[in-house]
Amino acid sequence: MKCAACGSTALVGGKIVGEDGSVIGFQPGDAPWLKRIFAVGNRGIRAYGCLHCEHLQLSVEFSESDLEQYQQFEGEQPNVLERINSEPGELNG
Ligand SMILES: [Zn+2]
């Protein structure tokens, strides 16, 4: 991985950690409300600090099922309703 700001490869990997030791996660915007409330199913976030310019960049630890779920839609992700409507046999036609 390269620094997105200066192109250096001198990156130090780590995690974003709060003062109380809590680790920050990534949650897809279409997660069900129950999961949002209890922060269930959050994906891990990897952080990389650049030694050259101190730029901080992040990456998400998507699971295999995430990739399957989201990669079926090219480009911009549809919202939940569009996604449901695109499922075959769901109250359509
Ligand atoms: Zn940099």
mmCIF file of N, CA and C and ligand atoms in Angstrom:
data_model
loop_
_atom_site.group_PDB
_atom_site.id
_atom_site.type_symbol
_atom_site.label_atom_id
_atom_site.label_comp_id
_atom_site.label_asym_id
_atom_site.label_seq_id
_atom_site.Cartn_x
_atom_site.Cartn_y
_atom_site.Cartn_z
ATOM 1 N N MET A 1 0.842 -1.206 0.000
ATOM 2 C CA MET A 1 0.000 0.000 0.000
ATOM 3 C C MET A 1 0.872 1.249 0.000
ATOM 4 N N LYS A 2 0.389 2.274 -0.717
ATOM 5 C CA LYS A 2 1.106 3.547 -0.780
ATOM 6 C C LYS A 2 0.314 4.627 -0.053
ATOM 7 N N CYS A 3 1.039 5.626 0.420
ATOM 8 C CA CYS A 3 0.378 6.789 1.000
ATOM 9 C C CYS A 3 -0.387 7.515 -0.107
ATOM 10 N N ALA A 4 -1.667 7.800 0.152
ATOM 11 C CA ALA A 4 -2.492 8.456 -0.855
ATOM 12 C C ALA A 4 -2.086 9.915 -1.047
ATOM 13 N N ALA A 5 -1.381 10.477 -0.087
ATOM 14 C CA ALA A 5 -1.025 11.888 -0.167
ATOM 15 C C ALA A 5 0.327 12.107 -0.839
ATOM 16 N N CYS A 6 1.347 11.331 -0.441
ATOM 17 C CA CYS A 6 2.690 11.603 -0.961
ATOM 18 C C CYS A 6 3.274 10.442 -1.753
ATOM 19 N N GLY A 7 2.608 9.296 -1.757
ATOM 20 C CA GLY A 7 3.072 8.172 -2.544
ATOM 21 C C GLY A 7 4.128 7.319 -1.869
ATOM 22 N N SER A 8 4.516 7.683 -0.658
ATOM 23 C CA SER A 8 5.522 6.906 0.055
ATOM 24 C C SER A 8 4.963 5.542 0.457
ATOM 25 N N THR A 9 5.864 4.561 0.557
ATOM 26 C CA THR A 9 5.429 3.249 1.043
ATOM 27 C C THR A 9 5.817 3.039 2.502
ATOM 28 N N ALA A 10 6.331 4.091 3.137
ATOM 29 C CA ALA A 10 6.738 3.990 4.539
ATOM 30 C C ALA A 10 5.533 4.197 5.444
ATOM 31 N N LEU A 11 4.645 3.172 5.464
ATOM 32 C CA LEU A 11 3.426 3.282 6.248
ATOM 33 C C LEU A 11 3.512 2.390 7.474
ATOM 34 N N VAL A 12 3.013 2.899 8.593
ATOM 35 C CA VAL A 12 2.955 2.118 9.816
ATOM 36 C C VAL A 12 1.508 1.698 10.034
ATOM 37 N N GLY A 13 1.263 0.394 10.081
ATOM 38 C CA GLY A 13 -0.090 -0.111 10.257
ATOM 39 C C GLY A 13 -0.515 -0.081 11.707
ATOM 40 N N GLY A 14 -1.818 0.089 11.936
ATOM 41 C CA GLY A 14 -2.319 0.092 13.296
ATOM 42 C C GLY A 14 -3.821 0.124 13.318
ATOM 43 N N LYS A 15 -4.382 0.506 14.459
ATOM 44 C CA LYS A 15 -5.825 0.614 14.603
ATOM 45 C C LYS A 15 -6.169 1.945 15.234
ATOM 46 N N ILE A 16 -7.400 2.416 14.959
ATOM 47 C CA ILE A 16 -7.891 3.623 15.609
ATOM 48 C C ILE A 16 -8.473 3.208 16.952
ATOM 49 N N VAL A 17 -7.902 3.703 18.029
ATOM 50 C CA VAL A 17 -8.325 3.287 19.359
ATOM 51 C C VAL A 17 -8.695 4.511 20.181
ATOM 52 N N GLY A 18 -9.858 4.446 20.855
ATOM 53 C CA GLY A 18 -10.289 5.540 21.717
ATOM 54 C C GLY A 18 -9.519 5.553 23.027
ATOM 55 N N GLU A 19 -9.688 6.636 23.802
ATOM 56 C CA GLU A 19 -8.954 6.764 25.062
ATOM 57 C C GLU A 19 -9.329 5.678 26.052
ATOM 58 N N ASP A 20 -10.573 5.164 25.927
ATOM 59 C CA ASP A 20 -10.997 4.097 26.824
ATOM 60 C C ASP A 20 -10.628 2.719 26.271
ATOM 61 N N GLY A 21 -9.846 2.688 25.228
ATOM 62 C CA GLY A 21 -9.419 1.422 24.663
ATOM 63 C C GLY A 21 -10.364 0.848 23.641
ATOM 64 N N SER A 22 -11.502 1.520 23.419
ATOM 65 C CA SER A 22 -12.461 0.999 22.450
ATOM 66 C C SER A 22 -11.921 1.139 21.035
ATOM 67 N N VAL A 23 -12.164 0.111 20.244
ATOM 68 C CA VAL A 23 -11.701 0.098 18.866
ATOM 69 C C VAL A 23 -12.840 0.535 17.954
ATOM 70 N N ILE A 24 -12.546 1.441 17.063
ATOM 71 C CA ILE A 24 -13.550 1.952 16.143
ATOM 72 C C ILE A 24 -13.741 0.971 14.991
ATOM 73 N N GLY A 25 -14.990 0.774 14.598
ATOM 74 C CA GLY A 25 -15.287 -0.121 13.487
ATOM 75 C C GLY A 25 -16.038 0.589 12.387
ATOM 76 N N PHE A 26 -16.168 -0.089 11.268
ATOM 77 C CA PHE A 26 -16.923 0.429 10.140
ATOM 78 C C PHE A 26 -18.231 -0.334 10.020
ATOM 79 N N GLN A 27 -19.335 0.415 9.855
ATOM 80 C CA GLN A 27 -20.631 -0.226 9.715
ATOM 81 C C GLN A 27 -21.271 0.214 8.402
ATOM 82 N N PRO A 28 -21.625 -0.722 7.545
ATOM 83 C CA PRO A 28 -22.284 -0.350 6.291
ATOM 84 C C PRO A 28 -23.569 0.432 6.569
ATOM 85 N N GLY A 29 -23.865 1.411 5.722
ATOM 86 C CA GLY A 29 -25.016 2.275 5.929
ATOM 87 C C GLY A 29 -26.346 1.558 5.856
ATOM 88 N N ASP A 30 -26.367 0.345 5.292
ATOM 89 C CA ASP A 30 -27.627 -0.376 5.173
ATOM 90 C C ASP A 30 -27.787 -1.438 6.246
ATOM 91 N N ALA A 31 -26.982 -1.358 7.320
ATOM 92 C CA ALA A 31 -27.096 -2.340 8.405
ATOM 93 C C ALA A 31 -28.441 -2.168 9.111
ATOM 94 N N PRO A 32 -29.082 -3.272 9.522
ATOM 95 C CA PRO A 32 -30.355 -3.166 10.250
ATOM 96 C C PRO A 32 -30.190 -2.367 11.535
ATOM 97 N N TRP A 33 -31.277 -1.706 11.980
ATOM 98 C CA TRP A 33 -31.163 -0.787 13.128
ATOM 99 C C TRP A 33 -30.686 -1.491 14.381
ATOM 100 N N LEU A 34 -31.096 -2.745 14.566
ATOM 101 C CA LEU A 34 -30.685 -3.461 15.780
ATOM 102 C C LEU A 34 -29.175 -3.646 15.803
ATOM 103 N N LYS A 35 -28.633 -3.935 14.625
ATOM 104 C CA LYS A 35 -27.186 -4.092 14.546
ATOM 105 C C LYS A 35 -26.482 -2.765 14.756
ATOM 106 N N ARG A 36 -27.140 -1.679 14.237
ATOM 107 C CA ARG A 36 -26.518 -0.359 14.417
ATOM 108 C C ARG A 36 -26.440 0.005 15.885
ATOM 109 N N ILE A 37 -27.545 -0.264 16.619
ATOM 110 C CA ILE A 37 -27.599 0.127 18.028
ATOM 111 C C ILE A 37 -26.532 -0.604 18.832
ATOM 112 N N PHE A 38 -26.412 -1.909 18.610
ATOM 113 C CA PHE A 38 -25.486 -2.685 19.414
ATOM 114 C C PHE A 38 -24.119 -2.853 18.752
ATOM 115 N N ALA A 39 -23.930 -2.154 17.639
ATOM 116 C CA ALA A 39 -22.641 -2.199 16.947
ATOM 117 C C ALA A 39 -22.230 -3.625 16.629
ATOM 118 N N VAL A 40 -23.239 -4.450 16.286
ATOM 119 C CA VAL A 40 -22.970 -5.837 15.915
ATOM 120 C C VAL A 40 -22.595 -5.892 14.445
ATOM 121 N N GLY A 41 -21.635 -6.703 14.134
ATOM 122 C CA GLY A 41 -21.289 -6.908 12.741
ATOM 123 C C GLY A 41 -20.448 -5.792 12.156
ATOM 124 N N ASN A 42 -19.884 -4.942 13.030
ATOM 125 C CA ASN A 42 -18.998 -3.910 12.508
ATOM 126 C C ASN A 42 -17.750 -4.539 11.912
ATOM 127 N N ARG A 43 -17.306 -3.969 10.796
ATOM 128 C CA ARG A 43 -16.080 -4.439 10.188
ATOM 129 C C ARG A 43 -14.908 -3.717 10.836
ATOM 130 N N GLY A 44 -13.813 -4.417 10.913
ATOM 131 C CA GLY A 44 -12.622 -3.804 11.462
ATOM 132 C C GLY A 44 -12.076 -2.735 10.537
ATOM 133 N N ILE A 45 -11.372 -1.789 11.125
ATOM 134 C CA ILE A 45 -10.726 -0.738 10.342
ATOM 135 C C ILE A 45 -9.225 -0.822 10.573
ATOM 136 N N ARG A 46 -8.507 -0.872 9.482
ATOM 137 C CA ARG A 46 -7.046 -0.797 9.566
ATOM 138 C C ARG A 46 -6.626 0.636 9.278
ATOM 139 N N ALA A 47 -5.693 1.112 10.058
ATOM 140 C CA ALA A 47 -5.209 2.476 9.862
ATOM 141 C C ALA A 47 -3.734 2.428 9.488
ATOM 142 N N TYR A 48 -3.342 3.355 8.621
ATOM 143 C CA TYR A 48 -1.945 3.432 8.203
ATOM 144 C C TYR A 48 -1.473 4.870 8.326
ATOM 145 N N GLY A 49 -0.433 5.066 9.100
ATOM 146 C CA GLY A 49 0.153 6.389 9.219
ATOM 147 C C GLY A 49 1.404 6.482 8.377
ATOM 148 N N CYS A 50 1.515 7.555 7.617
ATOM 149 C CA CYS A 50 2.677 7.738 6.743
ATOM 150 C C CYS A 50 3.818 8.393 7.521
ATOM 151 N N LEU A 51 4.990 7.776 7.454
ATOM 152 C CA LEU A 51 6.146 8.312 8.160
ATOM 153 C C LEU A 51 6.661 9.593 7.506
ATOM 154 N N HIS A 52 6.401 9.767 6.222
ATOM 155 C CA HIS A 52 6.926 10.919 5.501
ATOM 156 C C HIS A 52 6.098 12.171 5.729
ATOM 157 N N CYS A 53 4.761 12.059 5.517
ATOM 158 C CA CYS A 53 3.940 13.269 5.577
ATOM 159 C C CYS A 53 2.895 13.218 6.688
ATOM 160 N N GLU A 54 2.877 12.116 7.449
ATOM 161 C CA GLU A 54 1.964 11.947 8.579
ATOM 162 C C GLU A 54 0.503 11.861 8.158
ATOM 163 N N HIS A 55 0.291 11.613 6.881
ATOM 164 C CA HIS A 55 -1.082 11.377 6.424
ATOM 165 C C HIS A 55 -1.591 10.080 7.039
ATOM 166 N N LEU A 56 -2.865 10.090 7.466
ATOM 167 C CA LEU A 56 -3.480 8.886 8.022
ATOM 168 C C LEU A 56 -4.505 8.369 7.038
ATOM 169 N N GLN A 57 -4.394 7.116 6.668
ATOM 170 C CA GLN A 57 -5.408 6.549 5.791
ATOM 171 C C GLN A 57 -5.951 5.257 6.372
ATOM 172 N N LEU A 58 -7.182 4.963 5.977
ATOM 173 C CA LEU A 58 -7.914 3.860 6.574
ATOM 174 C C LEU A 58 -8.334 2.851 5.519
ATOM 175 N N SER A 59 -8.476 1.610 5.929
ATOM 176 C CA SER A 59 -9.076 0.618 5.048
ATOM 177 C C SER A 59 -10.009 -0.252 5.881
ATOM 178 N N VAL A 60 -11.017 -0.793 5.227
ATOM 179 C CA VAL A 60 -12.029 -1.603 5.901
ATOM 180 C C VAL A 60 -11.735 -3.075 5.680
ATOM 181 N N GLU A 61 -11.900 -3.862 6.734
ATOM 182 C CA GLU A 61 -11.703 -5.306 6.610
ATOM 183 C C GLU A 61 -13.028 -5.955 6.207
ATOM 184 N N PHE A 62 -13.356 -5.861 4.923
ATOM 185 C CA PHE A 62 -14.589 -6.488 4.447
ATOM 186 C C PHE A 62 -14.452 -8.004 4.512
ATOM 187 N N SER A 63 -15.568 -8.659 4.826
ATOM 188 C CA SER A 63 -15.582 -10.121 4.840
ATOM 189 C C SER A 63 -15.891 -10.638 3.442
ATOM 190 N N GLU A 64 -15.732 -11.940 3.274
ATOM 191 C CA GLU A 64 -16.043 -12.558 1.983
ATOM 192 C C GLU A 64 -17.499 -12.302 1.595
ATOM 193 N N SER A 65 -18.410 -12.407 2.577
ATOM 194 C CA SER A 65 -19.832 -12.238 2.260
ATOM 195 C C SER A 65 -20.139 -10.782 1.923
ATOM 196 N N ASP A 66 -19.395 -9.843 2.534
ATOM 197 C CA ASP A 66 -19.559 -8.429 2.158
ATOM 198 C C ASP A 66 -19.233 -8.235 0.690
ATOM 199 N N LEU A 67 -18.108 -8.816 0.275
ATOM 200 C CA LEU A 67 -17.676 -8.644 -1.104
ATOM 201 C C LEU A 67 -18.710 -9.223 -2.061
ATOM 202 N N GLU A 68 -19.235 -10.396 -1.702
ATOM 203 C CA GLU A 68 -20.266 -11.002 -2.544
ATOM 204 C C GLU A 68 -21.496 -10.117 -2.611
ATOM 205 N N GLN A 69 -21.901 -9.590 -1.446
ATOM 206 C CA GLN A 69 -23.138 -8.812 -1.375
ATOM 207 C C GLN A 69 -23.024 -7.497 -2.138
ATOM 208 N N TYR A 70 -21.886 -6.810 -1.985
ATOM 209 C CA TYR A 70 -21.777 -5.464 -2.545
ATOM 210 C C TYR A 70 -21.228 -5.437 -3.961
ATOM 211 N N GLN A 71 -20.482 -6.461 -4.320
ATOM 212 C CA GLN A 71 -19.877 -6.421 -5.647
ATOM 213 C C GLN A 71 -20.839 -6.797 -6.751
ATOM 214 N N GLN A 72 -22.053 -7.271 -6.390
ATOM 215 C CA GLN A 72 -23.015 -7.575 -7.448
ATOM 216 C C GLN A 72 -23.558 -6.298 -8.056
ATOM 217 N N PHE A 73 -23.354 -5.165 -7.365
ATOM 218 C CA PHE A 73 -23.769 -3.881 -7.914
ATOM 219 C C PHE A 73 -22.524 -3.108 -8.320
ATOM 220 N N GLU A 74 -22.431 -2.788 -9.580
ATOM 221 C CA GLU A 74 -21.282 -2.027 -10.050
ATOM 222 C C GLU A 74 -21.437 -0.562 -9.671
ATOM 223 N N GLY A 75 -20.336 0.087 -9.405
ATOM 224 C CA GLY A 75 -20.347 1.527 -9.161
ATOM 225 C C GLY A 75 -21.049 1.892 -7.861
ATOM 226 N N GLU A 76 -21.834 2.958 -7.917
ATOM 227 C CA GLU A 76 -22.492 3.475 -6.716
ATOM 228 C C GLU A 76 -23.493 2.461 -6.193
ATOM 229 N N GLN A 77 -23.464 2.258 -4.891
ATOM 230 C CA GLN A 77 -24.348 1.263 -4.292
ATOM 231 C C GLN A 77 -25.778 1.785 -4.242
ATOM 232 N N PRO A 78 -26.756 0.930 -4.592
ATOM 233 C CA PRO A 78 -28.158 1.353 -4.504
ATOM 234 C C PRO A 78 -28.593 1.441 -3.043
ATOM 235 N N ASN A 79 -29.651 2.219 -2.783
ATOM 236 C CA ASN A 79 -30.135 2.253 -1.414
ATOM 237 C C ASN A 79 -30.903 0.969 -1.117
ATOM 238 N N VAL A 80 -31.340 0.840 0.126
ATOM 239 C CA VAL A 80 -31.927 -0.432 0.561
ATOM 240 C C VAL A 80 -33.162 -0.786 -0.252
ATOM 241 N N LEU A 81 -34.039 0.215 -0.503
ATOM 242 C CA LEU A 81 -35.274 -0.065 -1.243
ATOM 243 C C LEU A 81 -34.971 -0.555 -2.650
ATOM 244 N N GLU A 82 -34.025 0.105 -3.306
ATOM 245 C CA GLU A 82 -33.654 -0.324 -4.651
ATOM 246 C C GLU A 82 -33.087 -1.737 -4.620
ATOM 247 N N ARG A 83 -32.329 -2.023 -3.583
ATOM 248 C CA ARG A 83 -31.723 -3.341 -3.462
ATOM 249 C C ARG A 83 -32.815 -4.407 -3.290
ATOM 250 N N ILE A 84 -33.793 -4.110 -2.417
ATOM 251 C CA ILE A 84 -34.884 -5.063 -2.190
ATOM 252 C C ILE A 84 -35.684 -5.255 -3.471
ATOM 253 N N ASN A 85 -35.965 -4.154 -4.164
ATOM 254 C CA ASN A 85 -36.763 -4.234 -5.386
ATOM 255 C C ASN A 85 -36.067 -5.003 -6.498
ATOM 256 N N SER A 86 -34.745 -5.088 -6.402
ATOM 257 C CA SER A 86 -34.002 -5.791 -7.450
ATOM 258 C C SER A 86 -33.951 -7.288 -7.182
ATOM 259 N N GLU A 87 -34.388 -7.723 -5.971
ATOM 260 C CA GLU A 87 -34.406 -9.157 -5.679
ATOM 261 C C GLU A 87 -35.516 -9.810 -6.495
ATOM 262 N N PRO A 88 -35.217 -10.898 -7.146
ATOM 263 C CA PRO A 88 -36.261 -11.540 -7.959
ATOM 264 C C PRO A 88 -37.391 -12.087 -7.089
ATOM 265 N N GLY A 89 -38.599 -11.938 -7.573
ATOM 266 C CA GLY A 89 -39.758 -12.525 -6.901
ATOM 267 C C GLY A 89 -40.258 -11.750 -5.702
ATOM 268 N N GLU A 90 -39.796 -10.520 -5.504
ATOM 269 C CA GLU A 90 -40.206 -9.764 -4.345
ATOM 270 C C GLU A 90 -41.307 -8.769 -4.705
ATOM 271 N N LEU A 91 -42.563 -9.189 -4.691
ATOM 272 C CA LEU A 91 -43.709 -8.312 -4.883
ATOM 273 C C LEU A 91 -43.659 -7.547 -6.202
ATOM 274 N N ASN A 92 -42.769 -7.902 -7.068
ATOM 275 C CA ASN A 92 -42.638 -7.211 -8.340
ATOM 276 C C ASN A 92 -43.275 -8.025 -9.456
ATOM 277 N N GLY A 93 -44.064 -7.338 -10.283
ATOM 278 C CA GLY A 93 -44.578 -7.932 -11.477
ATOM 279 C C GLY A 93 -45.347 -9.199 -11.224
HETATM 280 ZN ZN ZN B 1 2.652 10.336 2.922
#
